[in-house]
Amino acid sequence: MHIVVCAKMVPDTTQVSIDPVTNTLVREGVPFITNPFDDHAIEEALRIKDAYGARVTVLSMGPAPAETVLRKAIALGADAGLLLSDRAFGGSDTLATSKVLSVAIAKLSDQERVDLIVCGKQTIDGDTAQVGPGIATRLGYAQVTLVDKVLDVDLDTRRITVRAKFDNRHQVVEARLPAVITVVREINTPRYPTVPRRLYAEEVQIQVWTNEMLKLDPNTIGLKGSPTWVKRIFAPEREKGEIVMGLGKEKEKAVRLIMQKLADWKVLGP
Amino acid sequence: MSVVESVLFALAFLGSLFFFLRRVFRLFAIMLLGKAEPRFDHLPDRLKSLLLFGFGQKRVIEEPFGVNHFFLFWGFILLQLMVNSEFIIAGIFPKFSLRFLGDILYPIITFTGDVTSLVVLLVVIIAAFRRLFFKPPHVERTLEAFFILILVGLLMIANFGLHIASIVPGQGREEYVPISQILAIPFAGRGTELSWQIAHRVFWWLHAVVLLVFLVYIPYSKHLHILTALVNCFFRRFAFVRALPPMTFKQGERFGVSRVTQFTWKDLLDFFSCTECGRCADACPATSTGKVLNPKEVILAGKANLLRNGSAILAAREGDTIAGTDNRTLVSLPLIANTHETSVSPQAIWDCTTCGACVEKCPVFIEQFPKLLAMRRHLVMESADFPPELITFFQNIEQRSNPYGIAPVDRARWAADLDVPLISEQPNAEYLFYIGCVASFTSRMKSVMTAIIEALRKASISYAILGKEEQCCGDPLRRLGNEYVFDKLARGNVALFKKYGVKKMLTLCPHCYSTFKHDYKDFGARFEVIHHTELLSALLKAGKLQPANGLQHERIVFHDSCYLGRYNDVYEEPRAIIRQATGSSPLEMEKRRRESFCCGAGGGRMWMEESTGTRINADRTRQALRQDPTVIATCCPYCLTMFEDGIKDEKTEGKVRVLDVSEILGGSFTQKTD
Ligand code: SF4
Ligand code: SF4
């Protein structure tokens, strides 16, 4: 079985602050990390590998430094990493990204048939959750999103059974392989890399494919091929909250104050 | 003595000697299966410690009952020299006697032998009584222990019997054996000459058999320590063992210990040297709060594992050479597993707080907890098999350079309203004040920081902090066995310190202190490290600081942090600060200074669940509360946290306060009314 995991390098958004003057994101000095959802995707692929046997290729589109995402995945146990890196890919929105990724996966599949694609549910920088389904649609693969449990992989009948998570229910879905699944964080706890694997990953050769390999029309990818444009990034306005302190003897006073406020706002009756 | 008897004895003796030596050589060969470790430096000091701790039994007699062992030890040596050597030679060559030594030396020897026999007999009886009726918790009533006591007792009885059997019928010249002569009085005039002759032979053979059994038995039993303990004292470490040496991170290397032969030869000698005295277990905070870990069991399991695996490795070798082979495939018994007696359980490995009490207590200088650290290294780095809460912890430090996972940009938030200079703005500051993670990110530490900074200001000390450039010192990583990440962090930190040309570093936390002062030496750090209690007490002494008034009525009990005390011998400075502030010495707990009891947070335990046994911090808090204090004084953010949790559980919150000594010095806490 050949599993492809799509992983993205993203800025650590929890460390992104908002410039109080311009109200824009301060990205300076913010470290880049593997999209946290993709950490779970990588882990799930590795678990399937451990349970059923598989080759895991991790795929990422991005600038050269994005290869650290691939090395990290290899340190965890992925067999290979493939970086799609070309100026022509830069600025791609979800539509263009899924195009580049699906063409690359199709090409990979020519070398070694791809049976399963695992993606994180969404990225923490774009938060669209569109790329996984986009890939599946373009490749004509079955797709199950929001998976929180892989129940079974049957290689003889070429079927995968998964459980998808919704607000207040679960759905058990059986899909034909090849399929795309996108996973939520609850699916697993990512493992920790061993040092021998890390040392191997530090030195291993990472394959890089440019558009010369994929031969995509530059007008259909990158900025030019992206119908979505980011107009402005800003922090939504929020009224400042208030903390009512009250420990020990002050407790009663604090409770009375809160009651008063709630009454003033007409949350509580008189 | 007949020729037949002599021949019989000679054969028995040679046979026993053969088995003894074969075993000893085998153990030696097994010990050499360990990896290299340099322990041949400081030879004069080594000799001194052999005399002081080996022959002088200095650590043995630190415990009240150790004196008994002192007498046993010296009795044993004297008897070998004065009685048994003559006995054995004369057993083979009946004409032999030590009389040739002359009319002064010979009487002294026989006299000493006689008196020593009585002493040893008494010591053995006392030891048996203690084990039977006054057993301390760490001493066990094993069959083996009684067997050896009986053996030694029999030997003494046989010795006296021999003398009596020749004194009563008036044979031989037994002039210089007063004890035997007194013992012979009740028998005077009884029995025929023949019956005494028979008795003499019976006692002689009893003595002979017991002696030979003893000889063979030693290297097969816990009394192996008779042969190894002195050697272990000779090869001891001189500085307190704080960490394992750094590693090279190259593909193909091993990272930690999962097989017993991956230990060094000195570790293996440690296994062979354990006297099973149980003092380490008695001192261990994990053992005494009912955790799985028991340092003595760790050493004994290591020994059992080594004997089994070592023998298998040796047996599989071609010929009886001592040359190394690849042992990897031959080691069958796992070292880290949940099987008792021949392995160490992962739970035990994680239970350790690296407090060092075991090492400090061991009479024969066995290093118990570093072996656990070596196994932690394996578990973390080679098998990524560790308690789940550590995953986030490791990732937080690796990605955000602090255990909390808070963004590094927020590291200096605590200083926002304190007007603290940054080193990037004041590169010429005398001290780099290294804050550490706990003080940087927890609100409780703010008042400690305020107190110290106020003191620094009053004393006009020039200092600066790193601000958001500061990173974790890596202490918990190293203690938890994550040397790989520690290595990277340490190198990064050293480069940062070099960039700012740091010459003196002031630390708040004893863990940062010890790590920078010692562990970082291997990573190229060359600066002086000073703990805040050291600086503050020096400033007080020099009159540059005045303690706050009005603390005379406080009852302050002081707790020694393991990493400041045992790890660095800083005991006086924090006490001096308290003395200056209150006018009197702090109250002391029973377990203090070298024998202090860990708060439970060291060795990375601060960041782990404590789910087995009772809580270490609760135990230590109760020890402190026994002194009926108004304040528990600490000098470590970990200890402070652990005690604050402890007094919450003890419901003494509000009545007893937990304070850093700097807060006591500043007196700021007296003005607070919450
Ligand atoms: S270092 Fe402390 S906790 Fe660890 S085994 Fe020794 S005494 Fe016990
Ligand atoms: S390791 Fe040391 S202290 Fe512990 S039982 Fe053995 S000899 Fe005693």
Short mmCIF file of N, CA and C in Angstrom, two decimals, chain A residues 83-185:
data_model
loop_
_atom_site.label_atom_id
_atom_site.label_comp_id
_atom_site.label_asym_id
_atom_site.label_seq_id
_atom_site.Cartn_x
_atom_site.Cartn_y
_atom_site.Cartn_z
N LEU A 83 9.03 17.47 -2.26
CA LEU A 83 8.72 18.90 -2.15
C LEU A 83 8.38 19.45 -3.53
N LEU A 84 7.25 20.11 -3.61
CA LEU A 84 6.86 20.77 -4.86
C LEU A 84 7.21 22.24 -4.69
N SER A 85 8.23 22.66 -5.41
CA SER A 85 8.72 24.01 -5.16
C SER A 85 9.07 24.70 -6.47
N ASP A 86 8.39 25.76 -6.70
CA ASP A 86 8.63 26.51 -7.94
C ASP A 86 8.02 27.89 -7.74
N ARG A 87 8.69 28.91 -8.29
CA ARG A 87 8.12 30.25 -8.19
C ARG A 87 6.71 30.28 -8.77
N ALA A 88 6.51 29.49 -9.80
CA ALA A 88 5.20 29.49 -10.48
C ALA A 88 4.09 29.04 -9.55
N PHE A 89 4.44 28.26 -8.48
CA PHE A 89 3.40 27.77 -7.55
C PHE A 89 3.04 28.83 -6.51
N GLY A 90 3.92 29.83 -6.36
CA GLY A 90 3.77 30.79 -5.28
C GLY A 90 2.44 31.55 -5.36
N GLY A 91 1.83 31.79 -4.22
CA GLY A 91 0.59 32.58 -4.18
C GLY A 91 -0.64 31.80 -4.54
N SER A 92 -0.51 30.47 -4.65
CA SER A 92 -1.67 29.66 -5.02
C SER A 92 -2.73 29.71 -3.94
N ASP A 93 -3.99 29.82 -4.34
CA ASP A 93 -5.09 29.67 -3.38
C ASP A 93 -5.46 28.20 -3.33
N THR A 94 -6.58 27.85 -2.70
CA THR A 94 -6.91 26.44 -2.52
C THR A 94 -7.16 25.75 -3.86
N LEU A 95 -7.72 26.49 -4.78
CA LEU A 95 -8.01 25.90 -6.10
C LEU A 95 -6.72 25.52 -6.81
N ALA A 96 -5.81 26.49 -6.89
CA ALA A 96 -4.54 26.24 -7.58
C ALA A 96 -3.71 25.20 -6.83
N THR A 97 -3.75 25.28 -5.50
CA THR A 97 -2.96 24.33 -4.71
C THR A 97 -3.43 22.91 -4.96
N SER A 98 -4.74 22.72 -4.93
CA SER A 98 -5.22 21.35 -5.12
C SER A 98 -4.91 20.87 -6.53
N LYS A 99 -4.81 21.80 -7.43
CA LYS A 99 -4.45 21.41 -8.80
C LYS A 99 -3.02 20.89 -8.84
N VAL A 100 -2.10 21.70 -8.27
CA VAL A 100 -0.68 21.29 -8.29
C VAL A 100 -0.52 19.94 -7.56
N LEU A 101 -1.14 19.86 -6.37
CA LEU A 101 -0.98 18.64 -5.59
C LEU A 101 -1.55 17.43 -6.32
N SER A 102 -2.71 17.59 -6.93
CA SER A 102 -3.31 16.40 -7.56
C SER A 102 -2.51 15.96 -8.77
N VAL A 103 -1.97 16.91 -9.51
CA VAL A 103 -1.15 16.51 -10.66
C VAL A 103 0.10 15.77 -10.17
N ALA A 104 0.68 16.29 -9.06
CA ALA A 104 1.87 15.64 -8.53
C ALA A 104 1.53 14.23 -8.03
N ILE A 105 0.38 14.10 -7.38
CA ILE A 105 0.01 12.79 -6.87
C ILE A 105 -0.24 11.81 -8.03
N ALA A 106 -0.87 12.30 -9.07
CA ALA A 106 -1.10 11.44 -10.23
C ALA A 106 0.22 10.95 -10.80
N LYS A 107 1.20 11.85 -10.83
CA LYS A 107 2.51 11.49 -11.35
C LYS A 107 3.18 10.46 -10.44
N LEU A 108 3.05 10.71 -9.10
CA LEU A 108 3.58 9.75 -8.12
C LEU A 108 2.94 8.39 -8.33
N SER A 109 1.64 8.42 -8.58
CA SER A 109 0.89 7.18 -8.72
C SER A 109 1.35 6.39 -9.94
N ASP A 110 1.85 7.11 -10.94
CA ASP A 110 2.40 6.41 -12.10
C ASP A 110 3.63 5.60 -11.70
N GLN A 111 4.41 6.16 -10.78
CA GLN A 111 5.61 5.45 -10.32
C GLN A 111 5.24 4.31 -9.39
N GLU A 112 4.36 4.60 -8.44
CA GLU A 112 3.93 3.58 -7.49
C GLU A 112 2.50 3.91 -7.11
N ARG A 113 1.59 3.02 -7.45
CA ARG A 113 0.17 3.32 -7.30
C ARG A 113 -0.17 3.85 -5.91
N VAL A 114 -0.85 4.99 -5.88
CA VAL A 114 -1.24 5.59 -4.61
C VAL A 114 -2.60 5.02 -4.20
N ASP A 115 -2.68 4.52 -2.97
CA ASP A 115 -3.93 3.91 -2.52
C ASP A 115 -4.73 4.82 -1.60
N LEU A 116 -4.02 5.63 -0.86
CA LEU A 116 -4.71 6.43 0.15
C LEU A 116 -4.01 7.77 0.28
N ILE A 117 -4.80 8.83 0.36
CA ILE A 117 -4.24 10.16 0.61
C ILE A 117 -4.80 10.66 1.93
N VAL A 118 -3.90 11.07 2.81
CA VAL A 118 -4.37 11.58 4.11
C VAL A 118 -4.00 13.05 4.20
N CYS A 119 -4.99 13.88 4.51
CA CYS A 119 -4.74 15.31 4.69
C CYS A 119 -5.24 15.72 6.06
N GLY A 120 -4.68 16.81 6.58
CA GLY A 120 -5.27 17.42 7.76
C GLY A 120 -6.59 18.04 7.35
N LYS A 121 -7.48 18.20 8.31
CA LYS A 121 -8.79 18.75 8.00
C LYS A 121 -8.66 20.12 7.35
N GLN A 122 -7.75 20.94 7.86
CA GLN A 122 -7.56 22.28 7.32
C GLN A 122 -6.20 22.78 7.79
N THR A 123 -5.79 23.97 7.30
CA THR A 123 -4.54 24.53 7.81
C THR A 123 -4.89 25.63 8.80
N ILE A 124 -3.91 25.94 9.67
CA ILE A 124 -4.22 26.98 10.65
C ILE A 124 -3.97 28.38 10.09
N ASP A 125 -3.39 28.50 8.89
CA ASP A 125 -3.25 29.85 8.35
C ASP A 125 -4.41 30.22 7.42
N GLY A 126 -4.88 29.23 6.62
CA GLY A 126 -5.97 29.55 5.72
C GLY A 126 -7.33 29.18 6.27
N ASP A 127 -7.37 28.09 7.03
CA ASP A 127 -8.60 27.61 7.66
C ASP A 127 -9.74 27.32 6.69
N THR A 128 -9.43 26.95 5.43
CA THR A 128 -10.53 26.77 4.48
C THR A 128 -11.05 25.34 4.43
N ALA A 129 -10.17 24.36 4.67
CA ALA A 129 -10.55 22.95 4.60
C ALA A 129 -10.98 22.54 3.19
N GLN A 130 -10.42 23.19 2.19
CA GLN A 130 -10.85 22.90 0.81
C GLN A 130 -9.87 22.05 0.02
N VAL A 131 -8.60 22.05 0.43
CA VAL A 131 -7.59 21.40 -0.41
C VAL A 131 -7.80 19.89 -0.49
N GLY A 132 -8.07 19.25 0.64
CA GLY A 132 -8.28 17.79 0.65
C GLY A 132 -9.38 17.40 -0.32
N PRO A 133 -10.58 17.95 -0.12
CA PRO A 133 -11.67 17.64 -1.06
C PRO A 133 -11.33 18.02 -2.50
N GLY A 134 -10.59 19.11 -2.67
CA GLY A 134 -10.20 19.53 -4.02
C GLY A 134 -9.37 18.46 -4.72
N ILE A 135 -8.43 17.89 -3.97
CA ILE A 135 -7.57 16.85 -4.55
C ILE A 135 -8.42 15.65 -4.95
N ALA A 136 -9.31 15.24 -4.04
CA ALA A 136 -10.13 14.06 -4.30
C ALA A 136 -10.98 14.25 -5.54
N THR A 137 -11.56 15.43 -5.65
CA THR A 137 -12.44 15.70 -6.79
C THR A 137 -11.66 15.66 -8.11
N ARG A 138 -10.50 16.33 -8.09
CA ARG A 138 -9.70 16.36 -9.32
C ARG A 138 -9.23 14.97 -9.73
N LEU A 139 -8.88 14.15 -8.71
CA LEU A 139 -8.36 12.83 -9.05
C LEU A 139 -9.47 11.80 -9.24
N GLY A 140 -10.68 12.19 -8.86
CA GLY A 140 -11.79 11.25 -8.97
C GLY A 140 -11.74 10.17 -7.92
N TYR A 141 -11.12 10.47 -6.77
CA TYR A 141 -11.04 9.49 -5.68
C TYR A 141 -12.23 9.68 -4.75
N ALA A 142 -12.53 8.62 -4.02
CA ALA A 142 -13.53 8.74 -2.95
C ALA A 142 -12.99 9.67 -1.88
N GLN A 143 -13.87 10.34 -1.15
CA GLN A 143 -13.36 11.20 -0.09
C GLN A 143 -14.23 11.16 1.16
N VAL A 144 -13.57 11.14 2.29
CA VAL A 144 -14.28 11.25 3.57
C VAL A 144 -13.57 12.32 4.37
N THR A 145 -14.32 13.33 4.77
CA THR A 145 -13.69 14.41 5.55
C THR A 145 -14.00 14.24 7.03
N LEU A 146 -13.24 15.00 7.84
CA LEU A 146 -13.45 15.04 9.30
C LEU A 146 -13.35 13.66 9.96
N VAL A 147 -12.42 12.87 9.50
CA VAL A 147 -12.30 11.51 10.04
C VAL A 147 -11.66 11.58 11.44
N ASP A 148 -12.28 10.89 12.41
CA ASP A 148 -11.64 10.84 13.73
C ASP A 148 -11.25 9.42 14.12
N LYS A 149 -11.46 8.47 13.21
CA LYS A 149 -11.03 7.11 13.51
C LYS A 149 -10.95 6.30 12.22
N VAL A 150 -9.85 5.62 12.03
CA VAL A 150 -9.78 4.68 10.90
C VAL A 150 -10.11 3.32 11.47
N LEU A 151 -11.18 2.72 10.99
CA LEU A 151 -11.64 1.47 11.60
C LEU A 151 -11.00 0.26 10.94
N ASP A 152 -10.86 0.31 9.63
CA ASP A 152 -10.32 -0.88 8.97
C ASP A 152 -9.79 -0.52 7.58
N VAL A 153 -8.74 -1.19 7.20
CA VAL A 153 -8.27 -1.07 5.82
C VAL A 153 -8.22 -2.49 5.30
N ASP A 154 -8.96 -2.75 4.25
CA ASP A 154 -8.97 -4.10 3.69
C ASP A 154 -8.30 -4.06 2.32
N LEU A 155 -7.12 -4.60 2.26
CA LEU A 155 -6.35 -4.48 1.02
C LEU A 155 -6.84 -5.46 -0.04
N ASP A 156 -7.50 -6.54 0.38
CA ASP A 156 -7.98 -7.52 -0.60
C ASP A 156 -9.17 -6.94 -1.37
N THR A 157 -10.11 -6.40 -0.62
CA THR A 157 -11.27 -5.83 -1.30
C THR A 157 -11.03 -4.37 -1.66
N ARG A 158 -9.87 -3.85 -1.24
CA ARG A 158 -9.49 -2.46 -1.47
C ARG A 158 -10.56 -1.50 -0.95
N ARG A 159 -10.84 -1.64 0.35
CA ARG A 159 -11.81 -0.76 0.97
C ARG A 159 -11.25 -0.23 2.28
N ILE A 160 -11.68 0.98 2.62
CA ILE A 160 -11.28 1.55 3.91
C ILE A 160 -12.55 1.93 4.66
N THR A 161 -12.57 1.65 5.97
CA THR A 161 -13.73 2.02 6.78
C THR A 161 -13.27 3.03 7.81
N VAL A 162 -13.95 4.16 7.84
CA VAL A 162 -13.54 5.22 8.77
C VAL A 162 -14.77 5.77 9.48
N ARG A 163 -14.48 6.51 10.55
CA ARG A 163 -15.57 7.18 11.25
C ARG A 163 -15.35 8.68 11.13
N ALA A 164 -16.38 9.38 10.74
CA ALA A 164 -16.28 10.84 10.62
C ALA A 164 -17.00 11.48 11.78
N LYS A 165 -16.47 12.64 12.19
CA LYS A 165 -17.00 13.28 13.39
C LYS A 165 -17.80 14.52 13.00
N PHE A 166 -19.01 14.58 13.50
CA PHE A 166 -19.80 15.79 13.32
C PHE A 166 -20.15 16.36 14.67
N ASP A 167 -20.88 17.48 14.66
CA ASP A 167 -21.12 18.16 15.92
C ASP A 167 -21.64 17.25 17.01
N ASN A 168 -22.72 16.52 16.69
CA ASN A 168 -23.26 15.69 17.76
C ASN A 168 -23.53 14.27 17.30
N ARG A 169 -22.81 13.86 16.29
CA ARG A 169 -22.99 12.46 15.86
C ARG A 169 -21.73 12.00 15.14
N HIS A 170 -21.66 10.71 14.97
CA HIS A 170 -20.58 10.12 14.18
C HIS A 170 -21.18 9.44 12.96
N GLN A 171 -20.36 9.31 11.93
CA GLN A 171 -20.84 8.62 10.75
C GLN A 171 -19.78 7.60 10.37
N VAL A 172 -20.16 6.34 10.23
CA VAL A 172 -19.19 5.35 9.80
C VAL A 172 -19.34 5.18 8.29
N VAL A 173 -18.21 5.35 7.60
CA VAL A 173 -18.26 5.36 6.13
C VAL A 173 -17.29 4.32 5.58
N GLU A 174 -17.73 3.59 4.60
CA GLU A 174 -16.83 2.68 3.91
C GLU A 174 -16.56 3.28 2.53
N ALA A 175 -15.30 3.29 2.12
CA ALA A 175 -14.98 3.90 0.83
C ALA A 175 -14.08 2.97 0.04
N ARG A 176 -14.17 3.11 -1.27
CA ARG A 176 -13.30 2.35 -2.15
C ARG A 176 -11.93 3.01 -2.16
N LEU A 177 -10.90 2.23 -2.31
CA LEU A 177 -9.57 2.80 -2.50
C LEU A 177 -9.35 2.93 -4.00
N PRO A 178 -8.61 3.90 -4.46
CA PRO A 178 -7.95 4.96 -3.70
C PRO A 178 -8.95 5.98 -3.16
N ALA A 179 -8.61 6.52 -1.99
CA ALA A 179 -9.51 7.48 -1.36
C ALA A 179 -8.70 8.59 -0.70
N VAL A 180 -9.40 9.69 -0.44
CA VAL A 180 -8.79 10.78 0.31
C VAL A 180 -9.52 10.88 1.64
N ILE A 181 -8.77 10.92 2.75
CA ILE A 181 -9.43 11.23 4.01
C ILE A 181 -8.79 12.48 4.60
N THR A 182 -9.61 13.31 5.22
CA THR A 182 -9.04 14.44 5.96
C THR A 182 -9.35 14.20 7.43
N VAL A 183 -8.36 14.46 8.28
CA VAL A 183 -8.51 14.04 9.67
C VAL A 183 -8.61 15.23 10.62
N VAL A 184 -9.30 14.98 11.73
CA VAL A 184 -9.39 16.00 12.79
C VAL A 184 -8.36 15.68 13.87
N ARG A 185 -8.14 16.61 14.77
CA ARG A 185 -7.08 16.43 15.77
C ARG A 185 -7.34 15.26 16.72
#
